Coordinates of N, CA and C in Angstrom, one line a residue:
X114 N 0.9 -1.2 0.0 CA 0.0 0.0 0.0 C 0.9 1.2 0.0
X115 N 0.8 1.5 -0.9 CA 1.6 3.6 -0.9 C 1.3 4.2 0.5
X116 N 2.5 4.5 0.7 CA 2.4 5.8 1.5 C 2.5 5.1 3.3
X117 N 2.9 3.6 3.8 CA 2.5 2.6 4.4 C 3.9 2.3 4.7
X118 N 4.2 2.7 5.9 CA 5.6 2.2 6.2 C 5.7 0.9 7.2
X119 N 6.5 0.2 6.7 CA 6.7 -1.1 7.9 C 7.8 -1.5 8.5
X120 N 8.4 -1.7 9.2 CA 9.3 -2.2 9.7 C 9.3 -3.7 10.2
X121 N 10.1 -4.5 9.8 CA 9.7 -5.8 9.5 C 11.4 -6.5 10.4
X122 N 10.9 -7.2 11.5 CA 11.8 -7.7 11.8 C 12.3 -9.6 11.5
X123 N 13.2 -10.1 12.2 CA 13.0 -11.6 11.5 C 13.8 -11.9 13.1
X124 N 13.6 -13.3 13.3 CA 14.5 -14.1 14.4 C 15.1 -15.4 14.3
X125 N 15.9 -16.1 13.9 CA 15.9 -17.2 13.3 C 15.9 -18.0 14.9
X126 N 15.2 -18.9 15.1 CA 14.7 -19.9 16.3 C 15.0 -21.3 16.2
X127 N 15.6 -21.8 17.4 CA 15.9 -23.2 16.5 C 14.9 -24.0 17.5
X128 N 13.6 -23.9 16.8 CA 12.7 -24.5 17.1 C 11.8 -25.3 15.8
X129 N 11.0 -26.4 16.0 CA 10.5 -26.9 14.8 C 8.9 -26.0 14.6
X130 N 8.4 -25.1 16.1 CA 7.2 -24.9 15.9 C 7.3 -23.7 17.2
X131 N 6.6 -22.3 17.1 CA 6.7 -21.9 18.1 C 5.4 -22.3 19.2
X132 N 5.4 -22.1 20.4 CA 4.3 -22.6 21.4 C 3.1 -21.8 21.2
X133 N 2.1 -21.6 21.9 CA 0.3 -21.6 21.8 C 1.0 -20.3 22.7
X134 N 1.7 -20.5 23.7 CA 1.8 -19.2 24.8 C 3.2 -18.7 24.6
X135 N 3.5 -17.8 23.9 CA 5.2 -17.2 23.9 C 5.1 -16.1 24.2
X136 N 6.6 -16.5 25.5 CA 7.3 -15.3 25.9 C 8.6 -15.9 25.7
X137 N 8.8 -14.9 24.9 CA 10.4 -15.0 24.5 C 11.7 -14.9 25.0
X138 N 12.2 -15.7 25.3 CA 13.4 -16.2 26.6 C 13.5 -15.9 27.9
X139 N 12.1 -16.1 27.9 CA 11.6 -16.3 29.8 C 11.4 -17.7 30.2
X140 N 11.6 -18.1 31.4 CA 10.8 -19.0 31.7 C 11.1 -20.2 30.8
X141 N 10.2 -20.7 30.2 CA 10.6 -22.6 30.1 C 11.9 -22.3 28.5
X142 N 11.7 -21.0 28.1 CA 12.0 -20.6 26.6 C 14.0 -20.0 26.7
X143 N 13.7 -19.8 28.1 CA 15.2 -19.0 28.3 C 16.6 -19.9 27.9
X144 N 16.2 -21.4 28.0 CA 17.3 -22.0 27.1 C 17.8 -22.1 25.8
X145 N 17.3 -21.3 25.4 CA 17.3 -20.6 23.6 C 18.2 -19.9 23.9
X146 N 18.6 -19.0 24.4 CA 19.3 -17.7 24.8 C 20.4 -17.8 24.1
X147 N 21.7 -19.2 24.5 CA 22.6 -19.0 24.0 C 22.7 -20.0 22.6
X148 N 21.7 -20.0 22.0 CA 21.3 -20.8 20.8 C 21.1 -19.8 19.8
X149 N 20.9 -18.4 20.0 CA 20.3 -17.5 19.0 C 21.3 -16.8 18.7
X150 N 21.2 -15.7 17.4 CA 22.4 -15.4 17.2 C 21.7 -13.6 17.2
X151 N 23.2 -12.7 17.2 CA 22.7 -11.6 17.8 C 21.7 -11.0 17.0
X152 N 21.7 -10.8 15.8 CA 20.3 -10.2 15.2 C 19.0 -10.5 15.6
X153 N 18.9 -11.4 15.6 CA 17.4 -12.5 16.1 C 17.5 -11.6 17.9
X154 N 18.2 -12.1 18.5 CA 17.5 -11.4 20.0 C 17.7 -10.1 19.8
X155 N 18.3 -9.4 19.0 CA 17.9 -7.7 18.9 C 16.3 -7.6 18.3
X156 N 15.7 -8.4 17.7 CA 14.1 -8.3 17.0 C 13.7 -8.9 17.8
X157 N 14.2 -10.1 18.8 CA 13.0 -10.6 19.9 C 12.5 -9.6 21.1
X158 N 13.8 -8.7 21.0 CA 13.7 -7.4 21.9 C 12.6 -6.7 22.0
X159 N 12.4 -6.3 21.3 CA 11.0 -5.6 20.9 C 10.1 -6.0 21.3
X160 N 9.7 -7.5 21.0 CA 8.6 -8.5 21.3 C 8.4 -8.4 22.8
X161 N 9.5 -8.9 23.1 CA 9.6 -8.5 24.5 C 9.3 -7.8 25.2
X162 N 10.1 -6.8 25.1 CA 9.6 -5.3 25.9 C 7.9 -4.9 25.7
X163 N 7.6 -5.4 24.5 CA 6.4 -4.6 24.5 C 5.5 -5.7 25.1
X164 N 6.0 -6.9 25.5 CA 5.2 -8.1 26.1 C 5.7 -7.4 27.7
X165 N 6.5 -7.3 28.2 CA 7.0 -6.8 29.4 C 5.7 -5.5 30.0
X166 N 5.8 -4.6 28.9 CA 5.1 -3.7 29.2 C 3.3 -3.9 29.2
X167 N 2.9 -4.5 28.8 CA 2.1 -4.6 28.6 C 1.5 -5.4 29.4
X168 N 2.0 -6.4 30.2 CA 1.6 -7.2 31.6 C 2.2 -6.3 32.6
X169 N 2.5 -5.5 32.9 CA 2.9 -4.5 33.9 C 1.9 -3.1 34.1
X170 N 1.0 -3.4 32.6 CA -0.2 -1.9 33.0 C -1.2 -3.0 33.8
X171 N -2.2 -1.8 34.5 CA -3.4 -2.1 34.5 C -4.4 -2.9 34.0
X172 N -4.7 -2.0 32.8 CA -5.6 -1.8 31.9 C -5.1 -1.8 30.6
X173 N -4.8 -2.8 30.1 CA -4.2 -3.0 28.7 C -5.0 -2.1 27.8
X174 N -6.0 -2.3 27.7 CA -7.3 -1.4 26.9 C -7.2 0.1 27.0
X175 N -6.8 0.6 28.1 CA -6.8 2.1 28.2 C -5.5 2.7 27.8
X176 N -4.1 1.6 28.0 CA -2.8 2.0 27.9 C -2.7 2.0 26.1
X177 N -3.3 0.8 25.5 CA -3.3 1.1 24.4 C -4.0 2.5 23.7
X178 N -5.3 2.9 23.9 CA -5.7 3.9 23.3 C -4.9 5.0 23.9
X179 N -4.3 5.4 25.3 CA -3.6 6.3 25.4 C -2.4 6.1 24.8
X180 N -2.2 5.5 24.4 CA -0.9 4.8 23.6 C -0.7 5.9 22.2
X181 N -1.4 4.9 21.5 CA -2.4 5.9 20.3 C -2.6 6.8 20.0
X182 N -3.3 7.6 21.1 CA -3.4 9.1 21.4 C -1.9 10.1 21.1
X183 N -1.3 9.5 21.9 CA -0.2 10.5 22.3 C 1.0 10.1 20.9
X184 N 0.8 9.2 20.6 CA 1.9 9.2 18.7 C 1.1 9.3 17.8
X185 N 0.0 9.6 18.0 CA -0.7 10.5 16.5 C -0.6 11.8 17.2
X186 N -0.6 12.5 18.7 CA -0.6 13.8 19.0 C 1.0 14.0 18.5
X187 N 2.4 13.2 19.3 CA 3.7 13.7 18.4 C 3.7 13.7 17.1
X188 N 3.1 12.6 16.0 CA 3.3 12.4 14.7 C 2.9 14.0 14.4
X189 N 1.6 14.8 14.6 CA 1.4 15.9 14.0 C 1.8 16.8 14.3
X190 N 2.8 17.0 15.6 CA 3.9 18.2 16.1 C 5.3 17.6 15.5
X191 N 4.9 16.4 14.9 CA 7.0 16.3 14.7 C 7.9 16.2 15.5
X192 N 7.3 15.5 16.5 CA 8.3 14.9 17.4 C 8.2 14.0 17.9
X193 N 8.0 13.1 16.5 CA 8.1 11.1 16.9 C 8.9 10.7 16.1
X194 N 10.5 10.9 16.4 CA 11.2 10.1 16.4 C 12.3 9.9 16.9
X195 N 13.0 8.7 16.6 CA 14.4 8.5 17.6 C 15.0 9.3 16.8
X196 N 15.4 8.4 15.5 CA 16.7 8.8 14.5 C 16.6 10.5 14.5
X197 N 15.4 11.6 14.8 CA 15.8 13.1 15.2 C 16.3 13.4 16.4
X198 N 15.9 12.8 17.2 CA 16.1 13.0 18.7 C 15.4 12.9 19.8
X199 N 14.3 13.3 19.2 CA 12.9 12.9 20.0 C 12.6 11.8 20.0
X200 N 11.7 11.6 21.1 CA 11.3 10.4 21.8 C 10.2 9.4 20.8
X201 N 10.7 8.2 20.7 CA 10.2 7.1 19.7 C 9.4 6.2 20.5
X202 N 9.1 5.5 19.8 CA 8.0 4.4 20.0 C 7.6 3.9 21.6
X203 N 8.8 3.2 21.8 CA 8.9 2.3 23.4 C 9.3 3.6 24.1
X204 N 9.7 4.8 23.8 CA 10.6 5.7 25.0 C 8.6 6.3 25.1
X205 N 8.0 6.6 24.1 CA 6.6 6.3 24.5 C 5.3 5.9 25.6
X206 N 5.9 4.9 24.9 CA 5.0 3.3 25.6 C 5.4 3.6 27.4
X207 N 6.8 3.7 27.4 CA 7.3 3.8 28.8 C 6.3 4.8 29.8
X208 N 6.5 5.7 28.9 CA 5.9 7.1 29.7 C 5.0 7.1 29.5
X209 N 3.9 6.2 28.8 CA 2.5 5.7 29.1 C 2.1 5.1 30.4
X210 N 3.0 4.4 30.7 CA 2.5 3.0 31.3 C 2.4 3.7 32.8

């Protein structure tokens, strides 16, 4: 779709299938850890954190639309992003939560 930016990460897993419930190198999964190679746990990162964050609100449903709120409010002042200096996605999320 034009005009549709994505950022598209990858993790290579040495798994034959991933589980019904994943959290990514916690718990029964953390023996992966030194199986993976650094790119893959830099993109599981993300997963993570935003799995981290997201069991640590309240109200998943309210964090999200305030979520929402406040990076369509920076998107139209111009001050959502890292690579300028301004605060990005998760530095966001954080200051939601």
């Amino acid at each position: 779709v034009s005009g549709v930016h994505v950022a598209l990460s990858l993790a290579c897993l040495p798994l034959s299938k991933l589980p019904t419930v994943w959290a990514p190198l916690e718990g029964e999964h953390e023996y992966l850890t030194p199986h993976i190679d650094y790119k893959s746990l830099l993109a599981l990162g993300g997963v993570r954190n935003s799995d981290l964050l997201l069991r640590m609100v309240p109200n998943s449903g309210v964090f999200r639309l305030l979520l929402r709120c406040i990076r369509h409010w920076a998107k139209l002042r111009g001050i959502y992003s890292n690579a300028l200096g301004y605060f990005g996605g998760i530095t966001w999320a954080i200051l939601a939560a």
